[in-house]
Amino acid sequence: MNCRIAQSLSLKIAAAALVSAAVALQAQTTPPAAPESQDAKMKWFREAKFGLFIHWGLYCIPAGEWKGQPIAGIGEWIMNRAKIPVKEYEQLASQFNPVKFDADAWAQMAQDAGMKYLVITSKHHDGFAMYHSQVSKYNIYDATPFHRDPLKELAAACARHGLKFGFYYSQSQDWHEPNGAGNNWDFPANPQKDFDQYLRSKAEPQVKELLTGYGPICLIWFDTPQMMNTPETKERGQRFIDIVKSLQPATLIDGRLGTAGDYVSMGDNRIPDAVVKGDWEVPATLNHTWGFKKDDTDWKTPADLTFKLVDIVSKGGNYLLNVGPTSEGVIPQASQDNLRAVGRWLKVNGEAIYGAGPTPFGDELGAPDNTRQDKNGKPVFVQATDWRCTTKPGKLYIHIFHWPSGSLELAKVNYKVSKAYFLADASHKALKLTQKGEHVSVALPDKAPGELATVVVLEHRGN
Ligand code: H79
């Protein structure tokens, strides 16, 4: 090669390398622009309605059994429930080699299920990081034969599939660290710990890693805010808020930081009885555990899952539904099948879910039974399950779960309904409709035309 050309070429390459290094550096140091308002920040979340939660960690190896004994309770708590010493639990890492893990297959499944966002455990209470952390060697890249960063692969796969990507991070409990909350079988009890030492040396720097190395993070899902949920300890939560805001101001913070986040997290598997205003989410399981347990095959049915999704949306919330992949890196087949069944329903009926608002009614949700009291002395709420209503401007979507004979009868309809049709009917053929004041009647065929739930659209004017 001509020497001058070679020289200028290598100069160009050097210049290009400098520019790309500068761009990379800029990406690291200049945070993306903050959303213009809280409404703008929440927009995708309010549209999404349905997300995939993934609990994956070392606990999927024992899968609910320790030294031949089944350990009761949720699978990811096995270290705590069986009081497994750190030195023993740590050894699971050397066995963790989930070679069947396929990030695109997981993202594809979430997409098939009609889910719009995915939230995965980057570190659960056991303290093991499921990504390549520089802060602690106790991570899937450095401490296992797998020697890959599955969260990096998943972030890329989600981007390819148009899914938003977020992290669960257990900020308070860390049973691997002497000063992390929760482990009192190897270490001193919580009040004797130097909790801020743990926060500053592990949790805070790891959250920084997660918000810099994995592209746009739609939300960060903190959990169990022990030692950071009182007025005196609020400052600890604020430090996490400051980190998130400085690195990715568009990232939402869930409701379990200990300090108010961007939305409310309901209790695990807790669906409220009535409409709740504001932004909220129900984290929920498909069986009775978050992390994989080989003996738990008590799966919720597609009909139940569809009902719960519609129920939650009709009350104004989001549904974050969990899978617990195995130690091979596979999402249990029953979980996949049941989620895909919901996805097929959503393919037809998604208009009534994504971006939909809550019911204007409320009586269809159920009523308290004043003759029976729960353990708090409150009347037991008896849920009704015949139908639910979701809304968009000019439209009521009536999701029918128990098919009535002859007609759908709705009282208290405060709108002038102009047309009724099945959402599944692309031709929008009008159903026979009569309205007398606030009473609306829609003639129905003998059998439900749809599976899982049939949606009748009522178009209206006014209000
Ligand atoms: O990540 C999932 C759970 O591991 C986590 N939140 C969801 C999203 C969670 N952490 N703590 N809790 C839920 C409450 C835990 C309650 C129990 Fe237990 C754990 C009941 C049985 C095992 C603690 C230990 C209370 C009794 C024994």
Coordinates of C-alpha atoms and ligand atoms in Angstrom, one line a residue:
M1 CA 0.0 0.0 0.0
N2 CA 1.2 3.5 -0.8
C3 CA 2.7 4.8 2.4
R4 CA 0.9 8.2 2.4
I5 CA -2.5 6.6 1.9
A6 CA -1.8 4.2 4.7
Q7 CA -0.7 7.0 6.9
S8 CA -3.8 9.1 6.2
L9 CA -6.0 6.0 6.6
S10 CA -4.6 5.2 10.0
L11 CA -5.0 8.8 11.0
K12 CA -8.7 8.7 9.9
I13 CA -9.1 5.5 11.9
A14 CA -7.5 7.1 14.9
A15 CA -9.8 10.1 14.5
A16 CA -12.9 8.0 14.1
A17 CA -11.9 6.0 17.2
L18 CA -11.6 9.3 19.1
V19 CA -15.0 10.5 17.9
S20 CA -16.7 7.2 18.8
A21 CA -15.0 7.2 22.2
A22 CA -16.2 10.8 22.7
V23 CA -19.7 9.7 21.7
A24 CA -19.6 6.7 24.1
L25 CA -18.3 9.0 26.9
Q26 CA -21.0 11.5 26.2
A27 CA -23.6 8.7 26.4
Q28 CA -22.1 7.9 29.8
T29 CA -21.9 11.4 31.2
T30 CA -24.8 13.4 29.7
P31 CA -28.1 12.1 31.0
P32 CA -31.0 11.9 28.6
A33 CA -33.4 14.8 28.7
A34 CA -35.9 14.6 31.6
P35 CA -39.6 14.1 30.6
E36 CA -41.5 17.4 30.4
S37 CA -44.1 16.5 33.0
Q38 CA -45.1 13.6 35.2
D39 CA -47.9 12.9 32.7
A40 CA -45.3 12.6 29.9
K41 CA -43.1 10.4 32.1
M42 CA -46.1 8.1 32.9
K43 CA -47.4 7.9 29.3
W44 CA -45.9 4.5 28.3
F45 CA -46.9 2.9 31.6
R46 CA -50.5 4.1 31.3
E47 CA -50.7 2.6 27.8
A48 CA -48.9 -0.6 28.6
K49 CA -51.1 -2.2 31.2
F50 CA -49.5 -5.6 31.1
G51 CA -45.9 -6.5 31.9
L52 CA -43.7 -9.6 32.4
F53 CA -42.0 -10.0 35.7
I54 CA -39.1 -12.5 35.8
H55 CA -37.6 -13.9 39.0
W56 CA -34.4 -15.6 38.1
G57 CA -31.5 -16.3 40.4
L58 CA -29.5 -19.0 42.2
Y59 CA -32.6 -20.1 44.0
C60 CA -33.9 -21.7 40.8
I61 CA -31.2 -24.4 41.3
P62 CA -32.6 -25.9 44.6
A63 CA -36.0 -25.0 43.2
G64 CA -37.8 -25.4 46.6
E65 CA -35.8 -28.3 48.0
W66 CA -32.7 -28.2 50.3
K67 CA -30.8 -31.3 51.3
G68 CA -33.7 -33.5 50.3
Q69 CA -36.3 -31.6 52.2
P70 CA -39.0 -29.5 50.6
I71 CA -38.8 -25.9 51.9
A72 CA -42.2 -24.3 52.3
G73 CA -42.9 -20.8 51.0
I74 CA -41.8 -18.8 48.0
G75 CA -38.9 -20.3 46.2
E76 CA -36.6 -17.3 46.1
W77 CA -36.7 -17.2 49.9
I78 CA -35.1 -20.6 50.3
M79 CA -31.8 -19.2 51.7
N80 CA -33.8 -17.4 54.4
R81 CA -36.4 -20.1 55.1
A82 CA -33.8 -22.9 55.4
K83 CA -31.2 -20.6 57.1
I84 CA -28.6 -21.6 54.6
P85 CA -25.2 -20.2 55.6
V86 CA -23.7 -17.8 53.0
K87 CA -20.7 -20.1 52.5
E88 CA -23.0 -22.9 51.5
Y89 CA -25.5 -20.9 49.4
E90 CA -22.6 -19.3 47.5
Q91 CA -21.6 -22.7 46.2
L92 CA -24.7 -22.8 44.0
A93 CA -23.0 -20.3 41.7
S94 CA -20.5 -22.9 40.6
Q95 CA -23.4 -25.1 39.4
F96 CA -25.2 -22.4 37.6
N97 CA -24.9 -22.9 33.8
P98 CA -28.3 -22.1 32.2
V99 CA -27.1 -23.0 28.7
K100 CA -30.7 -23.1 27.3
F101 CA -31.1 -19.4 28.0
D102 CA -32.3 -17.6 24.9
A103 CA -33.0 -13.9 25.4
D104 CA -34.9 -13.6 22.1
A105 CA -37.1 -16.6 23.1
W106 CA -38.0 -14.9 26.4
A107 CA -38.7 -11.5 24.7
Q108 CA -40.7 -13.3 22.0
M109 CA -42.9 -15.0 24.6
A110 CA -43.6 -11.7 26.4
Q111 CA -44.5 -10.2 23.0
D112 CA -46.8 -13.2 22.2
A113 CA -48.5 -12.8 25.6
G114 CA -49.3 -9.2 24.6
M115 CA -47.0 -7.8 27.3
K116 CA -45.4 -4.4 26.8
Y117 CA -42.7 -4.3 29.4
L118 CA -40.4 -6.7 31.1
V119 CA -38.9 -6.5 34.6
I120 CA -36.2 -8.9 35.7
T121 CA -34.4 -9.5 39.0
S122 CA -31.0 -8.0 38.7
K123 CA -30.4 -8.9 42.4
H124 CA -32.9 -10.5 44.7
H125 CA -32.6 -10.7 48.5
D126 CA -30.0 -13.4 48.2
G127 CA -27.5 -10.7 47.0
F128 CA -26.5 -12.5 43.8
A129 CA -26.2 -10.2 40.8
M130 CA -27.6 -11.7 37.6
Y131 CA -25.5 -9.4 35.5
H132 CA -21.8 -8.6 35.1
S133 CA -21.2 -6.3 38.1
Q134 CA -17.9 -4.6 38.7
V135 CA -19.0 -3.8 42.3
S136 CA -19.2 -7.4 43.5
K137 CA -17.7 -10.6 42.2
Y138 CA -20.8 -12.4 43.4
N139 CA -22.4 -12.2 40.0
I140 CA -23.4 -14.5 37.2
Y141 CA -20.5 -13.5 34.9
D142 CA -17.7 -13.9 37.4
A143 CA -18.9 -16.6 39.7
T144 CA -20.5 -19.2 37.4
P145 CA -19.4 -21.4 34.5
F146 CA -22.0 -19.6 32.4
H147 CA -19.7 -16.6 32.1
R148 CA -22.3 -14.5 30.2
D149 CA -24.4 -11.4 31.1
P150 CA -27.9 -12.6 30.5
L151 CA -29.4 -9.2 31.4
K152 CA -27.3 -7.5 28.7
E153 CA -28.6 -10.1 26.2
L154 CA -32.1 -9.6 27.4
A155 CA -31.9 -5.8 27.2
A156 CA -30.9 -6.1 23.5
A157 CA -33.6 -8.7 22.8
C158 CA -36.3 -6.5 24.3
A159 CA -35.1 -3.6 22.2
R160 CA -35.4 -5.8 19.1
H161 CA -38.9 -6.9 20.1
G162 CA -40.2 -3.4 20.9
L163 CA -40.5 -4.2 24.6
K164 CA -39.7 -1.8 27.4
F165 CA -37.0 -3.2 29.8
G166 CA -36.7 -2.7 33.5
F167 CA -34.9 -4.1 36.6
Y168 CA -36.0 -5.4 39.9
Y169 CA -33.3 -4.6 42.5
S170 CA -33.5 -5.6 46.2
Q171 CA -32.1 -2.4 47.6
S172 CA -32.5 -3.2 51.3
Q173 CA -32.4 -7.0 51.9
D174 CA -29.1 -8.6 50.9
W175 CA -28.5 -11.8 52.8
H176 CA -25.0 -12.2 51.3
E177 CA -23.6 -9.0 53.0
P178 CA -23.0 -8.6 56.7
N179 CA -24.5 -5.1 56.6
G180 CA -27.3 -5.8 54.2
A181 CA -30.8 -6.2 55.8
G182 CA -32.2 -9.6 56.6
N183 CA -29.5 -12.1 57.3
N184 CA -29.4 -12.7 61.0
W185 CA -28.3 -16.3 60.8
D186 CA -24.8 -15.5 59.7
F187 CA -24.6 -11.9 60.8
P188 CA -25.9 -9.6 63.5
A189 CA -29.5 -8.5 63.6
N190 CA -30.6 -5.5 61.6
P191 CA -30.3 -2.9 64.4
Q192 CA -26.6 -3.9 64.8
K193 CA -25.7 -3.5 61.2
D194 CA -23.9 -0.6 59.5
F195 CA -26.6 -0.4 56.9
D196 CA -25.3 2.7 55.2
Q197 CA -22.0 1.0 54.6
Y198 CA -23.9 -1.7 52.6
L199 CA -25.9 0.9 50.8
R200 CA -22.9 3.0 49.8
S201 CA -20.6 0.1 48.9
K202 CA -23.0 -2.2 47.1
A203 CA -26.6 -1.2 46.5
E204 CA -26.0 2.4 45.3
P205 CA -23.1 1.6 43.0
Q206 CA -24.9 -1.5 41.6
V207 CA -28.0 0.6 40.8
K208 CA -25.6 3.1 39.0
E209 CA -24.2 0.2 36.9
L210 CA -27.7 -0.9 36.0
L211 CA -28.7 2.6 34.8
T212 CA -25.5 3.1 32.7
G213 CA -24.7 -0.2 31.0
Y214 CA -28.1 -1.5 29.7
G215 CA -29.7 1.2 27.6
P216 CA -32.9 2.9 28.5
I217 CA -34.4 1.4 31.6
C218 CA -38.2 1.9 31.7
L219 CA -38.5 1.3 35.5
I220 CA -36.6 0.1 38.5
W221 CA -38.5 -2.1 40.9
F222 CA -37.3 -1.7 44.5
D223 CA -38.7 -4.0 47.1
T224 CA -39.1 -4.6 50.9
P225 CA -37.7 -1.2 52.2
Q226 CA -36.5 -2.4 55.5
M227 CA -34.6 0.3 57.4
M228 CA -35.5 2.9 54.9
N229 CA -39.2 3.5 55.3
T230 CA -39.5 5.8 58.3
P231 CA -39.2 9.6 58.4
E232 CA -35.7 9.3 60.0
T233 CA -34.5 6.9 57.2
K234 CA -36.2 8.6 54.2
E235 CA -32.9 10.1 53.2
R236 CA -31.7 6.7 52.2
G237 CA -34.5 6.4 49.6
Q238 CA -33.8 9.9 48.4
R239 CA -30.2 8.9 47.6
F240 CA -31.6 6.2 45.2
I241 CA -34.0 8.7 43.7
D242 CA -31.1 11.1 43.1
I243 CA -29.1 8.4 41.4
V244 CA -31.9 7.4 39.1
K245 CA -32.8 11.0 38.2
S246 CA -29.2 11.9 37.5
L247 CA -28.5 8.9 35.2
Q248 CA -31.9 8.3 33.6
P249 CA -34.6 10.8 34.5
A250 CA -37.2 9.0 32.5
T251 CA -36.9 5.8 34.5
L252 CA -39.9 5.2 36.7
I253 CA -39.5 4.2 40.4
D254 CA -42.0 1.7 41.7
G255 CA -43.8 2.0 45.1
R256 CA -41.5 0.0 47.3
L257 CA -38.4 2.2 47.8
G258 CA -39.5 3.4 51.2
T259 CA -39.8 6.9 49.8
A260 CA -42.7 7.7 47.3
G261 CA -41.9 6.6 43.8
D262 CA -43.7 7.3 40.5
Y263 CA -46.5 4.9 41.1
V264 CA -48.0 2.7 43.8
S265 CA -47.2 -1.0 44.0
M266 CA -50.0 -3.0 45.5
G267 CA -49.2 -5.9 47.7
D268 CA -48.0 -9.1 46.1
N269 CA -51.0 -10.7 44.3
R270 CA -53.3 -8.1 45.9
I271 CA -55.9 -6.8 43.5
P272 CA -57.9 -3.9 45.1
D273 CA -61.7 -4.4 45.4
A274 CA -62.6 -1.1 43.8
V275 CA -61.3 1.6 41.4
V276 CA -58.1 3.2 42.6
K277 CA -57.1 6.6 41.3
G278 CA -53.5 7.4 40.2
D279 CA -50.9 5.1 38.8
W280 CA -50.5 1.6 40.2
E281 CA -49.5 -1.9 39.5
V282 CA -50.2 -5.4 40.9
P283 CA -47.2 -7.7 40.9
A284 CA -48.5 -11.3 40.7
T285 CA -47.6 -14.9 40.4
L286 CA -48.8 -17.6 37.9
N287 CA -48.6 -20.2 40.6
H288 CA -47.6 -19.7 44.3
T289 CA -43.9 -18.7 43.9
W290 CA -41.8 -16.1 42.1
G291 CA -38.6 -18.1 41.8
F292 CA -38.9 -21.5 40.2
K293 CA -40.1 -24.4 42.5
K294 CA -40.2 -27.8 40.9
D295 CA -43.2 -28.9 43.0
D296 CA -45.4 -25.9 42.4
T297 CA -47.6 -26.8 39.4
D298 CA -50.7 -25.1 40.6
W299 CA -51.0 -22.8 37.6
K300 CA -53.7 -20.1 37.2
T301 CA -55.8 -20.8 34.1
P302 CA -55.9 -18.6 31.0
A303 CA -59.5 -17.7 32.0
D304 CA -58.4 -16.7 35.5
L305 CA -55.5 -14.6 34.1
T306 CA -57.7 -12.9 31.5
F307 CA -60.2 -12.1 34.2
K308 CA -57.5 -10.7 36.5
L309 CA -56.0 -8.6 33.7
V310 CA -59.4 -7.1 32.8
D311 CA -60.4 -6.7 36.5
I312 CA -57.2 -4.7 37.2
V313 CA -57.5 -2.5 34.1
S314 CA -61.1 -1.8 34.9
K315 CA -59.9 -0.6 38.3
G316 CA -57.2 1.6 36.8
G317 CA -54.1 -0.4 37.2
N318 CA -51.4 -2.4 35.5
Y319 CA -50.7 -6.2 35.8
L320 CA -47.1 -7.3 36.2
L321 CA -47.2 -11.1 35.9
N322 CA -44.3 -13.3 36.9
V323 CA -42.5 -16.3 35.5
G324 CA -39.7 -18.2 37.2
P325 CA -37.3 -19.7 34.7
T326 CA -35.4 -22.9 35.6
S327 CA -31.7 -23.4 36.2
E328 CA -31.4 -24.4 32.5
G329 CA -32.7 -21.0 31.5
V330 CA -36.1 -22.1 30.4
I331 CA -39.5 -20.5 31.2
P332 CA -41.8 -23.4 32.4
Q333 CA -43.9 -24.6 29.5
A334 CA -47.2 -24.2 31.5
S335 CA -46.3 -20.6 32.1
Q336 CA -45.6 -20.0 28.5
D337 CA -48.8 -21.8 27.3
N338 CA -51.1 -19.9 29.7
L339 CA -49.5 -16.5 28.9
R340 CA -49.7 -17.1 25.2
A341 CA -53.4 -17.9 25.6
V342 CA -53.9 -14.5 27.2
G343 CA -51.9 -13.1 24.3
R344 CA -54.3 -14.6 21.7
W345 CA -57.2 -13.0 23.5
L346 CA -55.4 -9.7 23.5
K347 CA -54.6 -9.9 19.8
V348 CA -58.4 -9.7 19.3
N349 CA -59.4 -7.5 22.2
G350 CA -56.3 -5.4 23.0
E351 CA -58.1 -2.2 22.0
A352 CA -60.2 -2.6 25.2
I353 CA -57.0 -3.0 27.4
Y354 CA -54.0 -0.9 26.1
G355 CA -54.4 2.7 27.2
A356 CA -57.9 2.0 28.5
G357 CA -59.3 3.8 31.5
P358 CA -61.3 2.4 34.5
T359 CA -65.0 1.6 34.8
P360 CA -67.5 4.5 35.2
F361 CA -69.8 2.1 37.1
G362 CA -68.5 0.1 40.1
D363 CA -71.4 -2.0 41.2
E364 CA -70.3 -4.8 38.9
L365 CA -67.2 -5.3 41.0
G366 CA -69.0 -6.7 43.9
A367 CA -70.1 -5.6 47.4
P368 CA -69.2 -6.0 51.0
D369 CA -71.2 -8.7 52.9
N370 CA -72.1 -7.0 56.2
T371 CA -72.9 -10.4 57.8
R372 CA -69.3 -11.6 57.6
Q373 CA -66.1 -10.0 58.9
D374 CA -62.5 -10.4 57.9
K375 CA -59.6 -10.6 60.5
N376 CA -59.5 -6.8 60.7
G377 CA -63.2 -6.7 61.6
K378 CA -64.2 -5.3 58.2
P379 CA -67.1 -6.8 56.2
V380 CA -65.8 -9.4 53.7
F381 CA -65.9 -8.1 50.2
V382 CA -67.7 -10.5 47.8
Q383 CA -66.4 -10.1 44.3
A384 CA -68.8 -10.3 41.4
T385 CA -67.4 -11.8 38.2
D386 CA -70.1 -11.5 35.6
W387 CA -68.6 -8.6 33.7
R388 CA -66.2 -5.7 33.8
C389 CA -66.0 -2.4 32.0
T390 CA -63.0 -0.5 30.6
T391 CA -63.2 2.8 28.7
K392 CA -61.8 5.1 26.0
P393 CA -63.2 8.4 24.8
G394 CA -66.6 7.7 23.3
K395 CA -66.5 4.0 24.1
L396 CA -67.4 1.6 26.9
Y397 CA -66.0 -1.9 26.6
I398 CA -68.1 -4.5 28.4
H399 CA -66.1 -7.6 29.0
I400 CA -68.5 -10.5 29.6
F401 CA -67.2 -13.5 31.6
H402 CA -70.5 -15.2 32.4
W403 CA -72.7 -15.2 29.3
P404 CA -76.2 -14.0 30.1
S405 CA -79.2 -15.5 28.4
G406 CA -80.8 -13.3 25.8
S407 CA -79.4 -9.9 26.5
L408 CA -76.9 -7.8 28.3
E409 CA -78.7 -5.5 30.7
L410 CA -76.9 -2.4 32.1
A411 CA -78.3 0.0 34.6
K412 CA -77.0 3.5 35.4
V413 CA -75.5 4.2 31.9
N414 CA -75.0 7.8 32.1
Y415 CA -74.4 8.2 28.3
K416 CA -76.5 8.2 25.1
V417 CA -75.3 4.9 23.5
S418 CA -75.4 5.1 19.7
K419 CA -74.2 1.6 18.7
A420 CA -73.3 -1.8 20.1
Y421 CA -71.0 -4.4 18.5
F422 CA -68.6 -7.2 19.3
L423 CA -65.0 -6.0 19.4
A424 CA -64.0 -9.3 17.7
D425 CA -66.2 -8.5 14.8
A426 CA -64.1 -6.6 12.3
S427 CA -67.2 -5.5 10.4
H428 CA -68.7 -3.9 13.6
K429 CA -72.1 -5.2 12.7
A430 CA -74.6 -3.5 15.0
L431 CA -76.2 -5.5 17.8
K432 CA -79.8 -4.7 18.6
L433 CA -79.7 -2.0 21.1
T434 CA -82.4 -0.3 23.2
Q435 CA -82.0 2.4 25.8
K436 CA -84.6 3.8 28.2
G437 CA -83.1 6.6 30.2
E438 CA -80.0 5.0 32.0
H439 CA -81.0 1.5 31.2
V440 CA -79.3 -0.1 28.2
S441 CA -80.2 -3.5 26.7
V442 CA -78.2 -5.3 24.0
A443 CA -79.6 -8.4 22.4
L444 CA -77.1 -11.3 22.5
P445 CA -76.8 -14.6 20.7
D446 CA -77.4 -17.8 22.7
K447 CA -73.7 -18.6 22.9
A448 CA -70.7 -16.4 23.6
P449 CA -68.9 -15.8 20.3
G450 CA -65.5 -15.3 22.0
E451 CA -63.3 -17.4 24.2
L452 CA -62.2 -16.4 27.7
A453 CA -64.2 -13.1 27.6
T454 CA -66.4 -11.5 24.9
V455 CA -66.1 -7.7 24.6
V456 CA -69.2 -5.7 23.6
V457 CA -68.3 -2.1 22.5
L458 CA -70.9 0.6 23.3
E459 CA -70.3 3.8 21.4
H460 CA -71.6 6.9 23.0
R461 CA -71.8 10.6 22.9
G462 CA -71.5 13.0 25.7
N463 CA -69.7 12.8 29.1
Ligands
H79_1 O1 -39.8 -10.7 44.9 C1 -41.0 -11.3 45.4 C2 -40.8 -11.7 46.8 O2 -39.7 -12.4 47.1 C3 -40.7 -10.3 47.5 N1 -41.7 -9.5 46.7 C4 -42.0 -10.2 45.5 C5 -42.2 -9.3 44.3 C6 -41.1 -10.4 48.9 N2 -40.2 -10.1 49.8 N3 -40.7 -10.2 51.0 N4 -41.9 -10.5 50.8 C7 -42.2 -10.6 49.5 C8 -42.8 -10.8 51.9 C9 -42.4 -12.1 52.3 C10 -43.2 -12.9 53.0 C11 -42.8 -14.3 53.3 FE1 -42.0 -15.2 54.7 C12 -41.6 -14.9 52.9 C13 -43.7 -15.2 53.7 C14 -43.1 -16.5 53.7 C15 -41.8 -16.3 53.1 C16 -40.9 -13.9 55.9 C17 -40.4 -15.2 55.9 C18 -42.2 -14.0 56.4 C19 -42.4 -15.3 56.7 C20 -41.3 -16.0 56.4

